[in-house]
Tab-separated table of C-alpha atoms in Angstrom:
chain	number	residue	atom	x	y	z
E	58	MET	CA	-25.289	-34.583	-106.128
E	59	HIS	CA	-28.110	-34.287	-103.677
E	60	PRO	CA	-26.703	-35.669	-100.607
E	61	TRP	CA	-29.805	-37.333	-99.657
E	62	ARG	CA	-29.565	-38.895	-103.595
E	63	ARG	CA	-25.810	-39.533	-102.693
E	64	LEU	CA	-26.721	-41.396	-98.921
E	65	GLY	CA	-29.280	-43.103	-101.311
E	66	ARG	CA	-27.069	-44.542	-103.677
E	67	VAL	CA	-24.072	-46.016	-100.879
E	68	ILE	CA	-27.326	-47.599	-99.260
E	69	ALA	CA	-27.653	-49.255	-102.157
E	70	ALA	CA	-24.160	-50.277	-102.971
E	71	HIS	CA	-24.226	-51.540	-99.158
E	72	GLU	CA	-27.691	-52.958	-99.115
E	73	GLU	CA	-27.379	-56.117	-96.192
E	74	GLY	CA	-25.118	-53.800	-94.075
E	75	ALA	CA	-27.602	-50.892	-94.501
E	76	LEU	CA	-30.586	-53.726	-93.073
E	77	TYR	CA	-28.348	-54.842	-90.438
E	78	VAL	CA	-28.109	-50.900	-89.321
E	79	LEU	CA	-31.899	-50.511	-90.182
E	80	ALA	CA	-32.482	-53.605	-88.079
E	81	ALA	CA	-30.628	-52.093	-84.983
E	82	LEU	CA	-32.615	-49.156	-85.015
E	83	VAL	CA	-35.849	-50.190	-85.206
E	84	TYR	CA	-34.820	-53.491	-82.723
E	85	VAL	CA	-33.404	-50.872	-79.836
E	86	PRO	CA	-35.685	-48.561	-79.728
E	87	SER	CA	-38.439	-51.166	-79.765
E	88	GLY	CA	-36.417	-53.423	-76.872
E	89	VAL	CA	-36.622	-50.293	-74.572
E	90	LEU	CA	-40.195	-49.635	-74.789
E	91	LEU	CA	-41.717	-53.613	-75.306
E	92	ARG	CA	-38.670	-54.999	-72.523
E	93	SER	CA	-39.697	-58.524	-72.567
E	94	ILE	CA	-41.604	-58.755	-75.570
E	95	ALA	CA	-38.553	-57.618	-78.146
E	96	LEU	CA	-35.799	-58.313	-75.667
E	97	ASN	CA	-36.349	-62.437	-75.734
E	98	TRP	CA	-34.245	-64.845	-77.746
E	99	ILE	CA	-36.444	-65.859	-80.390
E	100	VAL	CA	-37.369	-62.525	-81.019
E	101	GLY	CA	-33.948	-60.933	-80.710
E	102	ILE	CA	-32.263	-63.738	-82.890
E	103	LEU	CA	-34.938	-63.879	-85.571
E	104	PHE	CA	-35.274	-60.223	-85.781
E	105	PRO	CA	-32.392	-59.883	-88.460
E	106	LEU	CA	-33.543	-62.822	-90.331
E	107	PHE	CA	-36.808	-60.869	-91.059
E	108	VAL	CA	-35.438	-57.487	-91.630
E	109	VAL	CA	-32.251	-58.956	-93.962
E	110	SER	CA	-33.571	-61.667	-95.732
E	111	VAL	CA	-37.555	-62.428	-95.744
E	112	VAL	CA	-38.877	-58.585	-95.963
E	113	PRO	CA	-36.329	-57.591	-99.165
E	114	SER	CA	-37.732	-61.206	-100.398
E	115	LEU	CA	-41.166	-60.528	-99.922
E	116	VAL	CA	-40.689	-56.864	-101.552
E	117	ARG	CA	-38.864	-58.186	-104.010
E	118	ARG	CA	-42.060	-60.347	-105.261
E	119	ALA	CA	-44.077	-58.051	-104.759
E	120	ARG	CA	-42.412	-56.153	-107.502
E	121	GLY	CA	-42.443	-58.921	-109.498
E	122	ALA	CA	-45.708	-59.420	-109.385
E	123	LYS	CA	-46.764	-55.815	-110.217
E	124	GLU	CA	-44.717	-55.625	-113.307
E	125	ALA	CA	-45.959	-58.846	-114.157
E	126	GLY	CA	-49.662	-56.983	-114.256
E	127	ALA	CA	-48.489	-54.542	-115.863
W	630	MET	CA	-26.652	-64.815	-63.554
W	631	SER	CA	-24.529	-62.856	-66.995
W	632	TRP	CA	-26.687	-61.618	-69.869
W	633	ALA	CA	-25.414	-60.987	-73.331
W	634	ALA	CA	-21.885	-62.111	-72.821
W	635	HIS	CA	-23.702	-65.859	-73.467
W	636	GLU	CA	-24.230	-64.454	-76.946
W	637	PHE	CA	-21.142	-63.139	-77.507
W	638	GLU	CA	-18.486	-65.912	-76.264
W	639	ASN	CA	-20.191	-68.530	-78.785
W	640	TYR	CA	-18.493	-66.655	-81.380
W	641	VAL	CA	-15.102	-66.179	-79.390
W	642	LEU	CA	-15.534	-69.984	-78.958
W	643	GLN	CA	-16.367	-71.136	-82.700
W	644	ARG	CA	-12.965	-68.731	-83.382
W	645	HIS	CA	-11.121	-70.957	-81.259
W	646	ALA	CA	-13.303	-74.736	-82.185
W	647	LYS	CA	-13.205	-74.094	-85.985
W	648	THR	CA	-14.993	-76.678	-87.757
W	649	SER	CA	-14.186	-79.569	-84.957
W	650	ALA	CA	-17.376	-77.926	-82.815
W	651	SER	CA	-21.258	-77.287	-84.486
W	652	PHE	CA	-21.455	-73.623	-84.002
W	653	LEU	CA	-25.599	-73.762	-83.156
W	654	ALA	CA	-24.591	-76.547	-80.999
W	655	ILE	CA	-22.156	-74.354	-79.079
W	656	ALA	CA	-25.316	-71.792	-78.981
W	657	VAL	CA	-27.740	-74.223	-77.624
W	658	GLY	CA	-25.100	-75.155	-74.678
W	659	ALA	CA	-24.971	-71.861	-73.591
W	660	PHE	CA	-28.650	-71.262	-73.888
W	661	GLY	CA	-28.626	-74.861	-71.772
W	662	PRO	CA	-28.522	-74.131	-68.419
W	663	ASP	CA	-30.851	-71.856	-67.694
W	664	LEU	CA	-33.432	-73.238	-71.114
W	665	PHE	CA	-35.995	-74.350	-69.303
W	666	THR	CA	-35.608	-72.361	-65.084
W	667	LYS	CA	-34.944	-68.717	-66.039
W	668	GLY	CA	-39.398	-68.126	-66.533
W	669	LEU	CA	-39.372	-69.932	-62.990
W	670	VAL	CA	-36.109	-67.472	-61.969
W	671	TYR	CA	-37.744	-64.631	-62.677
W	672	GLY	CA	-41.596	-65.616	-62.586
W	673	PHE	CA	-44.153	-65.966	-65.222
W	674	GLN	CA	-47.850	-65.414	-65.392
W	675	LEU	CA	-50.589	-68.342	-67.353
W	676	GLY	CA	-53.490	-66.621	-67.487
W	677	PRO	CA	-54.630	-66.692	-63.232
W	678	PHE	CA	-52.150	-68.578	-62.262
W	679	GLY	CA	-48.187	-66.903	-61.858
W	680	PHE	CA	-45.319	-69.395	-61.657
W	681	HIS	CA	-42.524	-68.313	-59.910
W	682	ALA	CA	-39.610	-70.023	-57.340
W	683	ASP	CA	-40.158	-68.606	-53.577
W	684	ASP	CA	-35.850	-68.017	-53.619
W	685	PRO	CA	-35.570	-67.344	-56.717
W	686	MET	CA	-31.285	-67.148	-56.234
W	687	ARG	CA	-30.677	-70.707	-54.438
W	688	PHE	CA	-33.423	-72.022	-57.153
W	689	HIS	CA	-31.128	-70.990	-59.779
W	690	ARG	CA	-27.941	-72.246	-58.470
W	691	ALA	CA	-28.274	-74.031	-55.488
W	692	ALA	CA	-28.379	-77.981	-54.884
W	693	ALA	CA	-31.857	-77.550	-53.630
W	694	GLY	CA	-33.022	-76.217	-56.747
W	695	VAL	CA	-31.968	-76.791	-60.398
W	696	GLY	CA	-27.874	-75.497	-60.071
W	697	PHE	CA	-26.742	-78.597	-61.303
W	698	THR	CA	-27.501	-76.764	-64.777
W	699	HIS	CA	-24.595	-75.297	-64.115
W	700	SER	CA	-22.176	-77.843	-63.084
W	701	LEU	CA	-18.934	-79.292	-65.417
W	702	LEU	CA	-20.416	-82.606	-65.219
W	703	PHE	CA	-24.020	-81.544	-66.291
W	704	GLY	CA	-22.222	-80.447	-69.417
W	705	VAL	CA	-20.474	-83.608	-69.753
W	706	VAL	CA	-23.679	-85.441	-69.204
W	707	PHE	CA	-25.711	-83.368	-71.915
W	708	ALA	CA	-22.561	-83.552	-74.880
W	709	ALA	CA	-22.286	-87.226	-74.135
W	710	ALA	CA	-26.185	-88.343	-74.682
W	711	VAL	CA	-26.209	-86.463	-77.661
W	712	LEU	CA	-22.478	-87.722	-79.117
W	713	ARG	CA	-24.849	-91.454	-78.223
W	714	LEU	CA	-28.267	-90.623	-79.793
W	715	THR	CA	-26.689	-87.895	-82.916
W	716	ARG	CA	-22.990	-89.880	-83.443
W	717	SER	CA	-22.071	-85.724	-84.476
W	718	ARG	CA	-18.567	-85.494	-82.604
W	719	PRO	CA	-19.297	-81.148	-84.028
W	720	TRP	CA	-22.714	-81.194	-82.093
W	721	ALA	CA	-21.061	-82.953	-79.035
W	722	LEU	CA	-18.513	-80.870	-78.569
W	723	GLY	CA	-20.241	-77.963	-79.143
W	724	LEU	CA	-22.770	-78.166	-76.785
W	725	LEU	CA	-19.945	-79.091	-74.076
W	726	LEU	CA	-18.308	-75.653	-75.046
W	727	GLY	CA	-21.469	-74.090	-74.887
W	728	CYS	CA	-22.436	-75.122	-71.343
W	729	TRP	CA	-19.285	-74.981	-69.910
W	730	ALA	CA	-18.777	-71.196	-71.021
W	731	HIS	CA	-22.459	-70.039	-69.585
W	732	ALA	CA	-21.404	-72.245	-66.266
W	733	LEU	CA	-17.872	-70.401	-65.731
W	734	THR	CA	-19.131	-66.670	-67.093
W	735	ASP	CA	-22.182	-67.113	-64.685
W	736	MET	CA	-19.398	-67.709	-61.894
W	737	ASN	CA	-19.081	-64.076	-61.728
W	738	ASP	CA	-22.093	-63.279	-59.887
W	739	THR	CA	-22.464	-63.477	-55.845
W	740	ALA	CA	-24.213	-66.813	-56.257
W	741	GLY	CA	-21.146	-68.444	-57.897
W	742	SER	CA	-21.819	-71.609	-59.859
W	743	MET	CA	-21.619	-75.116	-58.323
W	744	LEU	CA	-18.890	-76.517	-61.019
W	745	PHE	CA	-17.658	-79.875	-59.695
W	746	PHE	CA	-21.378	-80.843	-58.512
W	747	PRO	CA	-22.984	-83.419	-57.301
W	748	LEU	CA	-18.865	-83.923	-55.965
W	749	SER	CA	-19.125	-80.825	-54.069
W	750	THR	CA	-21.679	-78.815	-53.489
W	751	VAL	CA	-19.591	-76.068	-52.954
W	752	PRO	CA	-20.423	-72.529	-55.396
W	753	VAL	CA	-17.047	-70.882	-57.085
W	754	SER	CA	-17.504	-67.208	-57.277
W	755	THR	CA	-15.495	-64.047	-58.606
W	756	GLY	CA	-18.987	-61.899	-56.746
W	757	MET	CA	-18.176	-59.212	-59.615
W	758	TRP	CA	-21.822	-58.068	-59.093
W	759	HIS	CA	-24.870	-59.560	-57.400
W	760	HIS	CA	-27.232	-62.239	-58.379
W	761	THR	CA	-30.726	-60.197	-58.095
W	762	ALA	CA	-33.173	-62.688	-59.859
W	763	SER	CA	-35.617	-62.038	-56.946
W	764	LEU	CA	-35.914	-58.289	-58.011
W	765	GLY	CA	-37.473	-59.676	-60.995
W	766	ARG	CA	-36.882	-59.824	-64.720
W	767	TYR	CA	-36.569	-55.938	-65.202
W	768	GLY	CA	-34.832	-55.116	-61.940
W	769	ASP	CA	-32.124	-58.004	-62.596
W	770	ALA	CA	-31.605	-55.596	-65.690
W	771	ALA	CA	-31.257	-52.433	-63.903
W	772	SER	CA	-28.751	-53.355	-61.153
W	773	TYR	CA	-26.892	-56.244	-64.070
W	774	TYR	CA	-25.934	-53.263	-66.322
W	775	SER	CA	-25.648	-50.741	-63.691
W	776	SER	CA	-22.687	-53.183	-62.339
W	777	LEU	CA	-19.900	-54.509	-63.545
W	778	GLY	CA	-22.256	-57.043	-65.363
W	779	GLY	CA	-22.437	-54.221	-68.184
W	780	VAL	CA	-18.715	-53.688	-68.442
W	781	TRP	CA	-18.289	-57.973	-68.517
W	782	ASP	CA	-21.230	-57.629	-71.680
W	783	ALA	CA	-19.395	-54.870	-73.229
W	784	ALA	CA	-15.765	-56.420	-72.604
W	785	TRP	CA	-17.002	-59.521	-74.756
W	786	MET	CA	-18.578	-57.363	-77.579
W	787	VAL	CA	-15.462	-55.771	-77.938
W	788	ALA	CA	-13.634	-59.308	-77.889
W	789	VAL	CA	-15.613	-60.833	-80.016
W	790	LEU	CA	-15.081	-57.246	-82.555
W	791	VAL	CA	-10.991	-57.106	-81.963
W	792	PHE	CA	-10.162	-60.821	-81.667
W	793	ALA	CA	-13.208	-63.195	-83.640
W	794	ARG	CA	-14.835	-59.998	-85.961
W	795	ARG	CA	-13.720	-62.964	-88.939
W	796	THR	CA	-16.503	-65.314	-87.579
W	797	LEU	CA	-19.131	-62.769	-88.205
W	798	THR	CA	-17.846	-62.457	-92.286
W	799	GLU	CA	-20.068	-64.374	-94.625
W	800	ARG	CA	-16.422	-66.203	-96.652
W	801	TYR	CA	-15.867	-67.708	-92.537
W	802	PHE	CA	-19.777	-68.715	-92.275
W	803	ARG	CA	-19.615	-70.064	-95.721
W	804	ASP	CA	-16.132	-71.916	-95.348
W	805	VAL	CA	-16.347	-73.077	-91.821
W	806	VAL	CA	-19.149	-72.979	-90.019
W	807	ARG	CA	-21.729	-74.240	-92.523
W	808	PRO	CA	-20.088	-76.900	-93.846
W	809	THR	CA	-18.869	-78.147	-90.256
W	810	ASP	CA	-23.039	-78.333	-89.284
W	811	ALA	CA	-23.587	-78.787	-93.318
W	812	ARG	CA	-27.266	-81.518	-92.050
W	813	THR	CA	-28.317	-78.764	-89.937
W	814	TRP	CA	-28.153	-75.223	-91.305
W	815	ASP	CA	-29.241	-77.371	-94.790
W	816	TRP	CA	-32.346	-78.703	-92.762
W	817	ILE	CA	-32.982	-74.819	-91.573
W	818	ALA	CA	-32.861	-73.602	-95.322
W	819	ARG	CA	-35.068	-76.950	-96.917
W	820	ARG	CA	-37.474	-76.879	-94.102
W	821	PHE	CA	-38.226	-72.937	-93.508
W	822	HIS	CA	-37.229	-72.194	-97.727
W	823	ILE	CA	-34.689	-69.718	-96.496
W	824	ASP	CA	-31.570	-68.610	-98.884
W	825	GLU	CA	-27.782	-68.098	-98.139
W	826	ARG	CA	-28.504	-64.519	-96.827
W	827	GLY	CA	-31.136	-65.474	-94.410
W	828	LEU	CA	-29.074	-68.227	-93.137
W	829	LEU	CA	-26.466	-65.718	-92.421
W	830	ALA	CA	-28.439	-63.493	-91.062
W	831	ILE	CA	-29.114	-66.291	-88.624
W	832	TYR	CA	-26.286	-66.885	-88.117
W	833	ARG	CA	-25.561	-63.472	-86.587
W	834	GLY	CA	-28.334	-63.145	-85.639
W	835	TRP	CA	-27.027	-64.375	-81.743
W	836	PHE	CA	-24.511	-61.196	-82.141
W	837	PHE	CA	-27.426	-59.077	-83.441
W	838	TYR	CA	-29.203	-60.115	-80.484
W	839	GLY	CA	-26.616	-59.368	-77.901
W	840	ALA	CA	-25.265	-56.107	-79.089
W	841	CYS	CA	-28.983	-54.855	-78.897
W	842	ARG	CA	-30.048	-55.976	-75.941
W	843	LEU	CA	-26.628	-54.483	-74.402
W	844	VAL	CA	-27.901	-51.453	-75.764
W	845	ALA	CA	-31.144	-51.404	-75.122
W	846	TRP	CA	-31.301	-52.633	-71.417
W	847	SER	CA	-28.474	-49.972	-70.842
W	848	ALA	CA	-30.508	-47.571	-72.457
W	849	TYR	CA	-33.443	-48.790	-70.049
W	850	THR	CA	-31.551	-48.753	-66.794
W	851	ARG	CA	-30.353	-44.826	-67.402
W	852	LEU	CA	-34.138	-43.717	-68.972
W	853	ARG	CA	-36.103	-45.671	-66.933
W	854	THR	CA	-35.184	-46.102	-63.801
W	855	ASP	CA	-32.966	-44.473	-60.855
W	856	GLN	CA	-30.823	-47.099	-60.418
W	857	PRO	CA	-27.219	-45.450	-60.652
W	858	ILE	CA	-24.251	-46.759	-61.444
W	859	ASP	CA	-21.712	-48.582	-59.398
W	860	LEU	CA	-19.221	-50.209	-60.898
W	861	SER	CA	-16.945	-51.151	-57.937
W	862	TRP	CA	-16.623	-55.153	-57.673
W	863	ALA	CA	-20.196	-56.605	-56.497
W	864	GLY	CA	-21.266	-52.855	-56.796
W	865	ALA	CA	-23.288	-51.682	-53.472
W	866	TYR	CA	-27.128	-53.740	-54.361
W	867	PRO	CA	-27.307	-55.926	-51.586
W	868	ILE	CA	-31.474	-55.538	-51.907
W	869	GLY	CA	-32.530	-58.159	-53.367
W	870	GLY	CA	-28.753	-60.044	-54.143
W	871	GLY	CA	-26.565	-62.556	-51.928
W	872	ALA	CA	-24.355	-65.069	-51.533
W	873	LEU	CA	-25.045	-68.684	-51.352
W	874	TYR	CA	-21.899	-69.390	-49.191
W	875	ASP	CA	-21.542	-67.935	-45.965
W	876	GLY	CA	-18.275	-70.449	-44.997
W	877	THR	CA	-15.052	-69.171	-43.885
W	878	TRP	CA	-12.802	-68.595	-47.381
W	879	SER	CA	-10.484	-71.726	-46.133
W	880	GLN	CA	-13.475	-73.977	-45.682
W	881	TRP	CA	-14.558	-72.840	-49.370
W	882	ALA	CA	-10.622	-73.397	-50.492
W	883	VAL	CA	-10.782	-77.144	-48.938
W	884	ARG	CA	-14.087	-78.223	-50.432
W	885	ALA	CA	-13.521	-76.634	-53.764
W	886	ALA	CA	-9.811	-77.751	-54.304
W	887	ALA	CA	-11.453	-81.374	-53.227
W	888	GLY	CA	-14.663	-81.269	-55.483
W	889	ALA	CA	-11.798	-80.082	-58.428
W	890	ALA	CA	-9.826	-83.008	-57.865
W	891	ALA	CA	-12.978	-85.481	-57.303
W	892	THR	CA	-14.118	-83.960	-60.996
W	893	ALA	CA	-10.864	-84.402	-62.632
W	894	VAL	CA	-10.715	-87.512	-61.647
W	895	VAL	CA	-14.449	-88.827	-62.740
W	896	LEU	CA	-14.156	-86.826	-65.982
W	897	ALA	CA	-11.042	-88.869	-66.931
W	898	GLY	CA	-12.635	-91.761	-66.072
W	899	SER	CA	-15.555	-91.431	-67.953
W	900	TRP	CA	-13.251	-90.850	-71.028
W	901	ARG	CA	-11.408	-93.593	-70.356
W	902	LEU	CA	-14.072	-95.941	-70.171
W	903	ILE	CA	-16.868	-94.771	-72.148
W	904	LEU	CA	-16.541	-91.654	-73.469
W	905	ALA	CA	-13.427	-92.146	-75.936
W	906	ARG	CA	-14.696	-95.344	-77.454
W	907	TRP	CA	-18.462	-93.759	-78.013
W	908	TRP	CA	-15.661	-90.977	-79.531
W	909	ARG	CA	-13.972	-93.225	-81.790
W	910	GLU	CA	-17.577	-94.753	-82.660
W	911	ALA	CA	-19.142	-91.258	-83.652
W	912	GLY	CA	-16.313	-91.398	-86.087
W	913	GLU	CA	-14.998	-88.272	-88.329
W	914	PRO	CA	-17.105	-85.558	-89.045
W	915	ASP	CA	-18.914	-85.493	-92.509
W	916	ALA	CA	-16.292	-83.862	-94.274
W	917	GLN	CA	-18.967	-82.519	-97.046
W	918	PRO	CA	-17.802	-80.206	-100.124
W	919	ARG	CA	-19.163	-77.300	-100.602
W	920	SER	CA	-20.296	-78.013	-103.780
W	921	ASP	CA	-23.050	-80.827	-102.480
W	922	LEU	CA	-24.649	-77.981	-100.206
W	923	ALA	CA	-26.357	-76.875	-103.250
W	924	ILE	CA	-29.634	-76.345	-101.407
W	925	ALA	CA	-32.955	-75.929	-103.537
W	926	GLY	CA	-33.251	-73.471	-105.815
W	927	GLN	CA	-29.947	-71.708	-105.082
W	928	SER	CA	-26.374	-72.682	-106.294
W	929	VAL	CA	-23.096	-72.030	-104.021
W	930	THR	CA	-20.040	-71.255	-105.824
W	931	THR	CA	-16.542	-73.185	-104.587
W	932	PRO	CA	-14.568	-70.570	-102.942
C-alpha cells in the first residue's frame, strides 16, 4: 500500500487524536509568530474545541448538505 | 510568577480530589489570583490610553498592591463566598484548591507570595527564578523560559503525564469530572450546543494550552531573543528582577512563623464558627446518575 494511503488510514482510525496533534501543530507556530494574540488563556483553551469538535461538525454538515443537494 | 504550571497543576489536583472538587472550579481558582490584575502588571493599551502599574512587582505581590490575592485567606474567603451563594461543595473546594495552588506555585519566584496576609505581610519565597514582570510580557517570558521556571513548567507537565495521565482520558472525564459538576457541564453543552467530544476538548484544553505555550514560549525565547539559558538558582537576571523582602533571615523566620501560626488559628476558628455550618448546610453534592446526564440531541451510555 502507498505510504500516503497507509498514513491516511491510520489518521482515519485515530481521528480525534490526529485532530489534537493537528491543533498543536497549528497552534504552536501561531503562538511563536503572533504571541499575545494566540498565547492567551481564552484562545489557548478553546482552540482544541474548534479543531476537534466545531470544525469537523461543520465539515460533516457541509458534506451532508452537498450530498443531499446532489 | 509561574506560567504553564498553573494549567498542569489542575489535573494533578483533580487526580487527588476526584469527585469532591469540580475541575472547572479548580481551573477558575487557579486563574483567580491573577484574573483581574495581570493586565495591569504587564500593562496594556486601550486606544490612546496606556494602563500599567508603576512598579509591577510591588503591585502584583506586595500589600500596597493586589498581593492579597496570593494569600491563603484570599482563597478561603473566595471559596466561602461561593459556598454560601451556590451551596456547592465541589465548587467551593475546587476554588480553594485552585487559589492555594496558584499562591503556593508563585512563591517560587524572587517576589514570593504573602501567604499569611493580612496577619503577616512577609513574602514567602524560594527564589527559584526572578519575578521579571517589569520587563513586560515578552521579556518576562524570555526570562522565565531561560531559567528554572521553564524546568518547573516541564516538571509539572511530566507530573501530569506520569502521575495523572488517567485524568486526561475520555473515560475519566465521563465517569468522574462531568458527574462531579454535572450542572455546569450540562449548561455549557446546552447553551453553546457542544457535544460530548467538544466538552472533552474543553476539559483537555487546559493541558493543551499549558503544553503548547510551554513549547511556543520556549521556541520564541530561543529563536527570537538572545536571552541565554541559566539554570542556576534564581538565574542571573537581575535586570528588572528583584525581591520584595530585604530584611535578615532571622527576622523573616520570626515574622513568617508568627504569620503561619496566626493564619492557622484564624482558619481553625473560621471553620468551627462559620464554615463548618455552611459546609453542612450545603449538603452532599448531587449524586446524579449517568443516565440523567443525557443532553439535548445526544445519548450517554452508562459504562
